[in-house]
């Protein structure tokens, strides 16, 4: 199951042999649903 | 945060002479900073030597055609925080006045998808979330990437580590059953990449927690937004330079703490090869035991999938 996905992951690993960046906390969004995250509408 | 402070931060980064730096604009809600503020900050960034990469994580409510043009013209990658279908999202994220936010968020998301600049969605999973309906919803959006986070605040709708692990395992099953390489789940993919000898991109899978700094609106610097406010404050950009902060006792102490955590994991845990160490803040604030148990149960499913496919290819 998931053969096409698996091949895509393998290709991703090969393509990233010279990894250029790591996604940090903001992009991975550790936020929880505080109600202050929205502007007044 | 003022434009002047952001310019100062960019200048301090530039003096570090790094090859590439990612600026992750997040909050709160980063678009409240306003278009003029973004434009001015970006123009200043562009005048410096450092190669900057910009990503924005937003609730999408303020996104209009003008924002889309700005992001597209200037190479910003934009992620949207949306927690599932209408019912689920509105349960999690009402506006301050109590009204629903789903349609406002979806309108912004659709604009980004249409313009081809949506970096994906991130969803906070509360206890009401069902994996099947969540995955159906993700598929309906036309996005190329999604990720899920546990809702582990003190809120009544928060999920327990076991809830989240169960949800994630079911979601993983749906993701591989769907078998669409155009739909990426960053956490699952990251575990698989680590198992295949690669390097996951997400911080909590990479053992590279010390590659980041978070700067608060008042200029306070922390190793991560998840570690503020706490005893982990490293300094303030209006008082010290980032260069000074990076050579400070506080920064070195934090890095030493990380080294100890990751070394312990590496030596004692058979799943470190996939896990990459996990999120420092979740471990510090929510405890190793419940956190690691859930994470390892997800990894078990990913490992099984990777091993089965590797055996088939061999």
mmCIF file of C-alpha atoms in Angstrom:
data_model
loop_
_atom_site.group_PDB
_atom_site.id
_atom_site.type_symbol
_atom_site.label_atom_id
_atom_site.label_comp_id
_atom_site.label_asym_id
_atom_site.label_seq_id
_atom_site.Cartn_x
_atom_site.Cartn_y
_atom_site.Cartn_z
ATOM 1 C CA UNK A 1 0.000 0.000 0.000
ATOM 2 C CA UNK A 2 1.146 3.518 -0.740
ATOM 3 C CA UNK A 3 3.702 2.549 -3.363
ATOM 4 C CA UNK A 4 3.559 5.816 -5.282
ATOM 5 C CA UNK A 5 3.915 7.769 -2.063
ATOM 6 C CA UNK A 6 6.857 5.646 -0.995
ATOM 7 C CA UNK A 7 8.659 6.266 -4.271
ATOM 8 C CA UNK A 8 8.062 9.989 -3.834
ATOM 9 C CA UNK A 9 9.620 9.889 -0.359
ATOM 10 C CA UNK A 10 12.639 7.980 -1.682
ATOM 11 C CA UNK A 11 13.058 10.568 -4.434
ATOM 12 C CA UNK A 12 12.753 13.332 -1.872
ATOM 13 C CA UNK A 13 15.542 11.804 0.209
ATOM 14 C CA UNK A 14 17.765 11.536 -2.849
ATOM 15 C CA UNK A 15 17.008 15.090 -3.958
ATOM 16 C CA UNK A 16 17.836 16.458 -0.523
ATOM 17 C CA UNK A 17 21.294 14.926 -0.351
ATOM 18 C CA UNK A 18 22.551 18.502 0.009
ATOM 19 C CA UNK A 19 19.858 19.655 2.404
ATOM 20 C CA UNK A 20 19.486 23.403 2.305
ATOM 21 C CA UNK A 21 17.131 24.242 5.102
ATOM 22 C CA UNK A 22 15.132 23.012 8.022
ATOM 23 C CA UNK A 23 11.643 24.257 8.759
ATOM 24 C CA UNK A 24 11.425 25.738 12.177
ATOM 25 C CA UNK A 25 8.831 26.413 14.787
ATOM 26 C CA UNK A 26 6.838 29.084 13.026
ATOM 27 C CA UNK A 27 6.356 27.152 9.863
ATOM 28 C CA UNK A 28 5.471 24.014 11.720
ATOM 29 C CA UNK A 29 2.930 26.070 13.676
ATOM 30 C CA UNK A 30 2.944 24.971 17.245
ATOM 31 C CA UNK A 31 0.110 27.334 17.911
ATOM 32 C CA UNK A 32 -2.929 26.223 19.812
ATOM 33 C CA UNK A 33 -6.319 27.776 19.234
ATOM 34 C CA UNK A 34 -6.057 30.806 21.417
ATOM 35 C CA UNK A 35 -8.853 33.113 20.500
ATOM 36 C CA UNK A 36 -6.503 36.052 20.228
ATOM 37 C CA UNK A 37 -5.184 34.922 16.867
ATOM 38 C CA UNK A 38 -7.920 36.628 14.914
ATOM 39 C CA UNK A 39 -8.466 40.286 14.199
ATOM 40 C CA UNK A 40 -11.739 41.890 15.112
ATOM 41 C CA UNK A 41 -13.985 41.371 12.129
ATOM 42 C CA UNK B 1 6.752 44.746 16.444
ATOM 43 C CA UNK B 2 7.777 47.925 14.653
ATOM 44 C CA UNK B 3 9.241 48.153 11.154
ATOM 45 C CA UNK B 4 12.332 49.735 12.684
ATOM 46 C CA UNK B 5 12.842 46.727 14.931
ATOM 47 C CA UNK B 6 12.441 44.322 12.031
ATOM 48 C CA UNK B 7 14.949 46.280 9.957
ATOM 49 C CA UNK B 8 17.368 46.167 12.864
ATOM 50 C CA UNK B 9 16.910 42.397 13.140
ATOM 51 C CA UNK B 10 17.560 41.922 9.408
ATOM 52 C CA UNK B 11 20.712 44.022 9.680
ATOM 53 C CA UNK B 12 21.907 41.967 12.628
ATOM 54 C CA UNK B 13 21.235 38.780 10.692
ATOM 55 C CA UNK B 14 23.136 40.173 7.726
ATOM 56 C CA UNK B 15 26.174 40.774 9.906
ATOM 57 C CA UNK B 16 26.207 37.062 10.804
ATOM 58 C CA UNK B 17 27.206 36.384 7.168
ATOM 59 C CA UNK B 18 25.114 33.237 6.822
ATOM 60 C CA UNK B 19 24.493 31.691 3.406
ATOM 61 C CA UNK B 20 20.733 31.534 3.749
ATOM 62 C CA UNK B 21 18.243 32.483 6.427
ATOM 63 C CA UNK B 22 14.560 31.649 6.621
ATOM 64 C CA UNK B 23 12.320 34.297 8.126
ATOM 65 C CA UNK B 24 9.157 32.709 9.440
ATOM 66 C CA UNK B 25 6.493 35.345 9.979
ATOM 67 C CA UNK B 26 4.050 34.080 12.524
ATOM 68 C CA UNK B 27 2.202 35.115 15.629
ATOM 69 C CA UNK B 28 -0.468 35.634 16.771
ATOM 70 C CA UNK B 29 -1.515 36.745 13.353
ATOM 71 C CA UNK B 30 1.356 38.135 11.267
ATOM 72 C CA UNK B 31 -0.792 39.876 8.658
ATOM 73 C CA UNK B 32 -1.973 42.287 11.348
ATOM 74 C CA UNK B 33 1.432 43.878 10.781
ATOM 75 C CA UNK B 34 -0.082 45.290 7.592
ATOM 76 C CA UNK B 35 0.848 45.468 3.928
ATOM 77 C CA UNK B 36 2.890 48.647 4.236
ATOM 78 C CA UNK B 37 4.907 47.174 7.081
ATOM 79 C CA UNK B 38 5.603 43.990 5.108
ATOM 80 C CA UNK B 39 6.578 45.972 2.013
ATOM 81 C CA UNK B 40 8.960 48.236 3.876
ATOM 82 C CA UNK B 41 10.530 45.350 5.803
ATOM 83 C CA UNK B 42 10.883 43.250 2.656
ATOM 84 C CA UNK B 43 12.482 46.094 0.674
ATOM 85 C CA UNK B 44 15.039 46.500 3.427
ATOM 86 C CA UNK B 45 15.663 42.775 3.524
ATOM 87 C CA UNK B 46 16.269 42.780 -0.206
ATOM 88 C CA UNK B 47 18.901 45.518 0.099
ATOM 89 C CA UNK B 48 21.105 43.259 2.261
ATOM 90 C CA UNK B 49 23.625 40.611 1.201
ATOM 91 C CA UNK B 50 22.042 37.619 2.943
ATOM 92 C CA UNK B 51 19.773 35.389 0.904
ATOM 93 C CA UNK B 52 16.473 35.377 2.769
ATOM 94 C CA UNK B 53 13.618 32.919 2.374
ATOM 95 C CA UNK B 54 10.255 34.072 3.696
ATOM 96 C CA UNK B 55 7.417 31.911 4.955
ATOM 97 C CA UNK B 56 4.213 33.109 6.563
ATOM 98 C CA UNK B 57 1.859 31.118 8.752
ATOM 99 C CA UNK B 58 -1.488 32.890 8.886
ATOM 100 C CA UNK B 59 -5.135 32.305 9.648
ATOM 101 C CA UNK B 60 -5.812 33.750 6.177
ATOM 102 C CA UNK B 61 -8.667 36.010 7.188
ATOM 103 C CA UNK B 62 -7.039 39.202 5.952
ATOM 104 C CA UNK B 63 -5.804 37.744 2.667
ATOM 105 C CA UNK B 64 -7.062 39.656 -0.349
ATOM 106 C CA UNK B 65 -5.843 40.011 -3.930
ATOM 107 C CA UNK B 66 -3.305 42.629 -2.917
ATOM 108 C CA UNK B 67 -1.736 40.318 -0.332
ATOM 109 C CA UNK B 68 -1.687 37.485 -2.881
ATOM 110 C CA UNK B 69 0.111 39.693 -5.408
ATOM 111 C CA UNK B 70 2.663 40.761 -2.822
ATOM 112 C CA UNK B 71 3.391 37.198 -1.737
ATOM 113 C CA UNK B 72 3.571 35.928 -5.286
ATOM 114 C CA UNK B 73 5.795 38.716 -6.584
ATOM 115 C CA UNK B 74 8.211 38.355 -3.700
ATOM 116 C CA UNK B 75 8.440 34.580 -3.403
ATOM 117 C CA UNK B 76 6.736 34.161 -0.023
ATOM 118 C CA UNK B 77 5.442 30.702 0.852
ATOM 119 C CA UNK B 78 2.188 30.985 2.765
ATOM 120 C CA UNK B 79 0.716 28.389 5.087
ATOM 121 C CA UNK B 80 -2.798 28.520 6.459
ATOM 122 C CA UNK B 81 -3.937 27.401 9.870
ATOM 123 C CA UNK B 82 -7.269 25.648 9.447
ATOM 124 C CA UNK B 83 -8.403 22.898 11.748
ATOM 125 C CA UNK B 84 -10.761 20.839 9.608
ATOM 126 C CA UNK B 85 -14.221 21.154 8.201
ATOM 127 C CA UNK B 86 -16.639 23.939 9.072
ATOM 128 C CA UNK B 87 -17.982 22.413 12.247
ATOM 129 C CA UNK B 88 -14.620 21.381 13.611
ATOM 130 C CA UNK B 89 -12.817 24.589 12.712
ATOM 131 C CA UNK B 90 -15.526 26.812 14.158
ATOM 132 C CA UNK B 91 -15.473 24.788 17.370
ATOM 133 C CA UNK B 92 -11.727 25.292 17.671
ATOM 134 C CA UNK B 93 -11.384 28.858 16.466
ATOM 135 C CA UNK B 94 -14.228 31.284 17.029
ATOM 136 C CA UNK B 95 -13.602 34.968 16.448
ATOM 137 C CA UNK B 96 -13.252 37.183 19.495
ATOM 138 C CA UNK B 97 -16.881 38.187 19.121
ATOM 139 C CA UNK B 98 -17.897 34.518 19.166
ATOM 140 C CA UNK B 99 -18.826 34.328 15.506
ATOM 141 C CA UNK B 100 -17.570 31.642 13.146
ATOM 142 C CA UNK B 101 -14.272 32.021 11.331
ATOM 143 C CA UNK B 102 -14.302 29.070 8.900
ATOM 144 C CA UNK B 103 -15.642 30.832 5.808
ATOM 145 C CA UNK B 104 -13.280 33.769 6.284
ATOM 146 C CA UNK B 105 -10.301 31.422 6.526
ATOM 147 C CA UNK B 106 -11.437 29.333 3.555
ATOM 148 C CA UNK B 107 -11.821 32.435 1.391
ATOM 149 C CA UNK B 108 -8.168 33.349 2.023
ATOM 150 C CA UNK B 109 -7.002 29.785 1.501
ATOM 151 C CA UNK B 110 -8.790 29.521 -1.854
ATOM 152 C CA UNK B 111 -7.119 32.693 -3.060
ATOM 153 C CA UNK B 112 -3.697 31.250 -2.258
ATOM 154 C CA UNK B 113 -4.486 27.901 -3.890
ATOM 155 C CA UNK B 114 -5.765 29.644 -7.033
ATOM 156 C CA UNK B 115 -2.567 31.695 -7.193
ATOM 157 C CA UNK B 116 -0.398 28.598 -6.666
ATOM 158 C CA UNK B 117 1.366 29.974 -3.577
ATOM 159 C CA UNK B 118 -0.244 27.968 -0.805
ATOM 160 C CA UNK B 119 2.477 26.233 1.188
ATOM 161 C CA UNK B 120 -0.114 23.935 2.726
ATOM 162 C CA UNK B 121 -2.246 23.814 5.806
ATOM 163 C CA UNK B 122 -1.548 23.070 9.429
ATOM 164 C CA UNK B 123 -4.310 21.865 11.697
ATOM 165 C CA UNK B 124 -4.502 21.755 15.446
ATOM 166 C CA UNK B 125 -6.296 18.561 16.368
ATOM 167 C CA UNK B 126 -8.800 18.797 19.174
ATOM 168 C CA UNK B 127 -10.627 15.904 20.797
ATOM 169 C CA UNK B 128 -13.610 16.188 18.440
ATOM 170 C CA UNK B 129 -11.554 15.553 15.298
ATOM 171 C CA UNK B 130 -12.171 12.376 13.294
ATOM 172 C CA UNK B 131 -9.392 11.229 10.986
ATOM 173 C CA UNK B 132 -11.615 10.180 8.064
ATOM 174 C CA UNK B 133 -13.642 13.373 7.875
ATOM 175 C CA UNK B 134 -10.487 15.441 8.393
ATOM 176 C CA UNK B 135 -8.694 13.684 5.530
ATOM 177 C CA UNK B 136 -11.735 14.033 3.244
ATOM 178 C CA UNK B 137 -11.707 17.737 4.017
ATOM 179 C CA UNK B 138 -7.992 18.090 3.239
ATOM 180 C CA UNK B 139 -8.491 16.358 -0.100
ATOM 181 C CA UNK B 140 -11.282 18.755 -0.985
ATOM 182 C CA UNK B 141 -9.076 21.833 -0.565
ATOM 183 C CA UNK B 142 -6.686 21.283 -3.463
ATOM 184 C CA UNK B 143 -3.629 21.868 -1.265
ATOM 185 C CA UNK B 144 -0.393 19.974 -1.722
ATOM 186 C CA UNK B 145 0.659 19.675 1.879
ATOM 187 C CA UNK B 146 -0.897 19.276 5.290
ATOM 188 C CA UNK B 147 0.213 18.641 8.798
ATOM 189 C CA UNK B 148 -1.403 18.095 12.164
ATOM 190 C CA UNK B 149 -0.478 19.243 15.643
ATOM 191 C CA UNK B 150 -1.917 18.143 18.962
ATOM 192 C CA UNK B 151 -4.028 20.643 20.831
ATOM 193 C CA UNK B 152 -2.359 20.345 24.205
ATOM 194 C CA UNK B 153 -3.370 23.570 25.911
ATOM 195 C CA UNK B 154 -5.519 23.826 29.000
ATOM 196 C CA UNK B 155 -8.612 24.253 26.810
ATOM 197 C CA UNK B 156 -11.612 21.954 27.309
ATOM 198 C CA UNK B 157 -11.369 20.692 23.724
ATOM 199 C CA UNK B 158 -7.735 19.650 23.978
ATOM 200 C CA UNK B 159 -6.761 16.170 22.901
ATOM 201 C CA UNK B 160 -4.768 13.848 25.117
ATOM 202 C CA UNK B 161 -1.484 12.410 23.800
ATOM 203 C CA UNK B 162 -3.307 9.085 23.324
ATOM 204 C CA UNK B 163 -6.148 10.806 21.408
ATOM 205 C CA UNK B 164 -3.672 12.466 19.113
ATOM 206 C CA UNK B 165 -1.650 9.300 18.554
ATOM 207 C CA UNK B 166 -4.806 7.377 17.647
ATOM 208 C CA UNK B 167 -5.949 10.121 15.286
ATOM 209 C CA UNK B 168 -2.518 10.303 13.641
ATOM 210 C CA UNK B 169 -2.230 6.566 13.124
ATOM 211 C CA UNK B 170 -5.613 6.452 11.426
ATOM 212 C CA UNK B 171 -4.719 9.491 9.349
ATOM 213 C CA UNK B 172 -1.476 7.861 8.279
ATOM 214 C CA UNK B 173 -3.424 4.804 7.105
ATOM 215 C CA UNK B 174 -5.720 7.020 5.036
ATOM 216 C CA UNK B 175 -2.794 8.933 3.590
ATOM 217 C CA UNK B 176 -0.969 5.845 2.323
ATOM 218 C CA UNK B 177 -4.213 4.243 1.157
ATOM 219 C CA UNK B 178 -4.910 7.359 -0.911
ATOM 220 C CA UNK B 179 -1.384 7.014 -2.332
ATOM 221 C CA UNK B 180 -1.186 10.453 -3.944
ATOM 222 C CA UNK B 181 2.397 11.780 -4.187
ATOM 223 C CA UNK B 182 0.957 15.244 -4.783
ATOM 224 C CA UNK B 183 -0.468 15.341 -1.265
ATOM 225 C CA UNK B 184 2.292 15.584 1.283
ATOM 226 C CA UNK B 185 1.940 15.101 5.021
ATOM 227 C CA UNK B 186 5.060 16.633 6.468
ATOM 228 C CA UNK B 187 5.229 14.671 9.721
ATOM 229 C CA UNK B 188 4.651 11.254 8.149
ATOM 230 C CA UNK B 189 6.983 12.020 5.297
ATOM 231 C CA UNK B 190 9.617 13.266 7.736
ATOM 232 C CA UNK B 191 9.579 10.053 9.770
ATOM 233 C CA UNK B 192 9.906 8.043 6.550
ATOM 234 C CA UNK B 193 12.727 10.242 5.281
ATOM 235 C CA UNK B 194 14.646 9.741 8.513
ATOM 236 C CA UNK B 195 14.138 5.974 8.293
ATOM 237 C CA UNK B 196 15.463 6.007 4.747
ATOM 238 C CA UNK B 197 18.641 7.758 5.837
ATOM 239 C CA UNK B 198 17.550 11.210 4.774
ATOM 240 C CA UNK B 199 16.951 14.388 6.711
ATOM 241 C CA UNK B 200 13.462 15.476 7.690
ATOM 242 C CA UNK B 201 12.704 19.171 7.288
ATOM 243 C CA UNK B 202 10.637 19.698 10.404
ATOM 244 C CA UNK B 203 12.575 20.971 13.391
ATOM 245 C CA UNK B 204 11.165 18.399 15.784
ATOM 246 C CA UNK B 205 12.271 15.541 13.535
ATOM 247 C CA UNK B 206 15.710 16.804 12.693
ATOM 248 C CA UNK B 207 17.622 17.004 15.964
ATOM 249 C CA UNK B 208 18.368 20.575 14.935
ATOM 250 C CA UNK B 209 16.414 22.602 17.446
ATOM 251 C CA UNK B 210 19.281 25.041 17.841
ATOM 252 C CA UNK B 211 19.062 26.221 14.232
ATOM 253 C CA UNK B 212 16.338 28.701 15.159
ATOM 254 C CA UNK B 213 15.639 31.788 17.127
ATOM 255 C CA UNK B 214 12.274 33.332 17.834
ATOM 256 C CA UNK B 215 11.963 37.050 18.372
ATOM 257 C CA UNK B 216 8.991 38.391 20.281
ATOM 258 C CA UNK B 217 7.194 41.631 19.445
ATOM 259 C CA UNK B 218 9.121 43.437 22.182
ATOM 260 C CA UNK B 219 12.465 42.252 20.798
ATOM 261 C CA UNK B 220 13.032 39.489 23.327
ATOM 262 C CA UNK B 221 14.873 36.543 21.817
ATOM 263 C CA UNK B 222 14.079 32.918 22.645
ATOM 264 C CA UNK B 223 15.303 29.631 21.185
ATOM 265 C CA UNK B 224 11.717 28.974 20.038
ATOM 266 C CA UNK B 225 8.295 30.569 20.348
ATOM 267 C CA UNK B 226 7.265 27.454 22.231
ATOM 268 C CA UNK B 227 9.851 28.230 24.873
ATOM 269 C CA UNK B 228 8.588 31.728 25.684
ATOM 270 C CA UNK B 229 7.996 33.171 28.177
ATOM 271 C CA UNK B 230 10.257 31.230 30.439
ATOM 272 C CA UNK B 231 13.709 31.122 31.852
ATOM 273 C CA UNK B 232 14.902 30.523 28.290
ATOM 274 C CA UNK B 233 14.988 34.211 27.320
ATOM 275 C CA UNK B 234 18.310 34.840 25.619
ATOM 276 C CA UNK B 235 18.368 38.624 25.328
ATOM 277 C CA UNK B 236 16.751 41.505 23.453
ATOM 278 C CA UNK B 237 17.661 42.706 19.967
ATOM 279 C CA UNK B 238 17.263 46.350 21.010
ATOM 280 C CA UNK B 239 19.976 45.887 23.633
ATOM 281 C CA UNK B 240 22.249 43.120 22.303
ATOM 282 C CA UNK B 241 23.156 42.015 18.803
ATOM 283 C CA UNK B 242 22.215 38.558 17.584
ATOM 284 C CA UNK B 243 25.926 37.902 17.287
ATOM 285 C CA UNK B 244 26.364 38.641 20.994
ATOM 286 C CA UNK B 245 23.342 36.503 21.855
ATOM 287 C CA UNK B 246 24.719 33.580 19.843
ATOM 288 C CA UNK B 247 27.927 33.691 21.853
ATOM 289 C CA UNK B 248 26.200 34.248 25.189
ATOM 290 C CA UNK B 249 26.204 31.969 28.199
ATOM 291 C CA UNK B 250 22.407 31.610 27.889
ATOM 292 C CA UNK B 251 22.558 30.364 24.307
ATOM 293 C CA UNK B 252 25.393 27.967 25.033
ATOM 294 C CA UNK B 253 23.510 26.650 28.074
ATOM 295 C CA UNK B 254 20.451 25.998 25.938
ATOM 296 C CA UNK B 255 22.525 24.186 23.310
ATOM 297 C CA UNK B 256 24.135 22.073 26.025
ATOM 298 C CA UNK B 257 20.700 21.172 27.359
ATOM 299 C CA UNK B 258 19.659 20.108 23.849
ATOM 300 C CA UNK B 259 22.769 18.052 23.369
ATOM 301 C CA UNK B 260 22.023 16.169 26.589
ATOM 302 C CA UNK B 261 18.394 15.547 25.602
ATOM 303 C CA UNK B 262 19.229 14.310 22.118
ATOM 304 C CA UNK B 263 22.184 12.213 23.304
ATOM 305 C CA UNK B 264 19.995 10.495 25.875
ATOM 306 C CA UNK B 265 17.397 9.759 23.198
ATOM 307 C CA UNK B 266 19.920 8.524 20.706
ATOM 308 C CA UNK B 267 21.473 6.132 23.187
ATOM 309 C CA UNK B 268 18.329 4.831 24.808
ATOM 310 C CA UNK B 269 15.529 4.853 22.241
ATOM 311 C CA UNK B 270 15.244 2.367 19.348
ATOM 312 C CA UNK B 271 13.008 4.820 17.474
ATOM 313 C CA UNK B 272 15.444 7.721 17.425
ATOM 314 C CA UNK B 273 16.333 6.866 13.818
ATOM 315 C CA UNK B 274 12.824 7.935 12.773
ATOM 316 C CA UNK B 275 11.937 10.347 15.546
ATOM 317 C CA UNK B 276 14.886 12.718 15.417
ATOM 318 C CA UNK B 277 14.424 13.723 19.036
ATOM 319 C CA UNK B 278 11.043 15.412 19.038
ATOM 320 C CA UNK B 279 10.005 18.874 20.128
ATOM 321 C CA UNK B 280 11.998 20.197 23.037
ATOM 322 C CA UNK B 281 9.150 22.306 24.385
ATOM 323 C CA UNK B 282 6.631 19.478 24.369
ATOM 324 C CA UNK B 283 9.068 17.312 26.252
ATOM 325 C CA UNK B 284 9.969 19.995 28.747
ATOM 326 C CA UNK B 285 6.419 21.157 29.381
ATOM 327 C CA UNK B 286 4.337 18.029 28.857
ATOM 328 C CA UNK B 287 6.710 15.296 29.959
ATOM 329 C CA UNK B 288 8.633 12.643 28.098
ATOM 330 C CA UNK B 289 6.462 9.695 28.940
ATOM 331 C CA UNK B 290 3.099 10.592 27.413
ATOM 332 C CA UNK B 291 4.660 12.498 24.556
ATOM 333 C CA UNK B 292 7.121 9.794 23.516
ATOM 334 C CA UNK B 293 4.564 6.997 23.841
ATOM 335 C CA UNK B 294 2.243 8.592 21.294
ATOM 336 C CA UNK B 295 5.025 9.584 18.948
ATOM 337 C CA UNK B 296 6.511 6.107 18.983
ATOM 338 C CA UNK B 297 3.178 4.475 18.213
ATOM 339 C CA UNK B 298 2.900 6.638 15.067
ATOM 340 C CA UNK B 299 6.475 5.799 14.135
ATOM 341 C CA UNK B 300 5.671 2.074 14.452
ATOM 342 C CA UNK B 301 3.074 2.444 11.677
ATOM 343 C CA UNK B 302 5.432 4.441 9.460
ATOM 344 C CA UNK B 303 8.250 1.968 10.050
ATOM 345 C CA UNK B 304 6.024 -0.935 9.073
ATOM 346 C CA UNK B 305 5.073 0.841 5.840
ATOM 347 C CA UNK B 306 8.673 1.721 4.984
ATOM 348 C CA UNK B 307 9.912 -1.809 5.693
ATOM 349 C CA UNK B 308 7.149 -3.386 3.594
ATOM 350 C CA UNK B 309 7.894 -1.172 0.617
ATOM 351 C CA UNK B 310 11.630 -1.616 0.935
ATOM 352 C CA UNK B 311 11.190 -5.392 1.012
ATOM 353 C CA UNK B 312 9.092 -5.221 -2.117
ATOM 354 C CA UNK B 313 11.674 -3.140 -3.943
ATOM 355 C CA UNK B 314 14.572 -5.378 -2.862
#
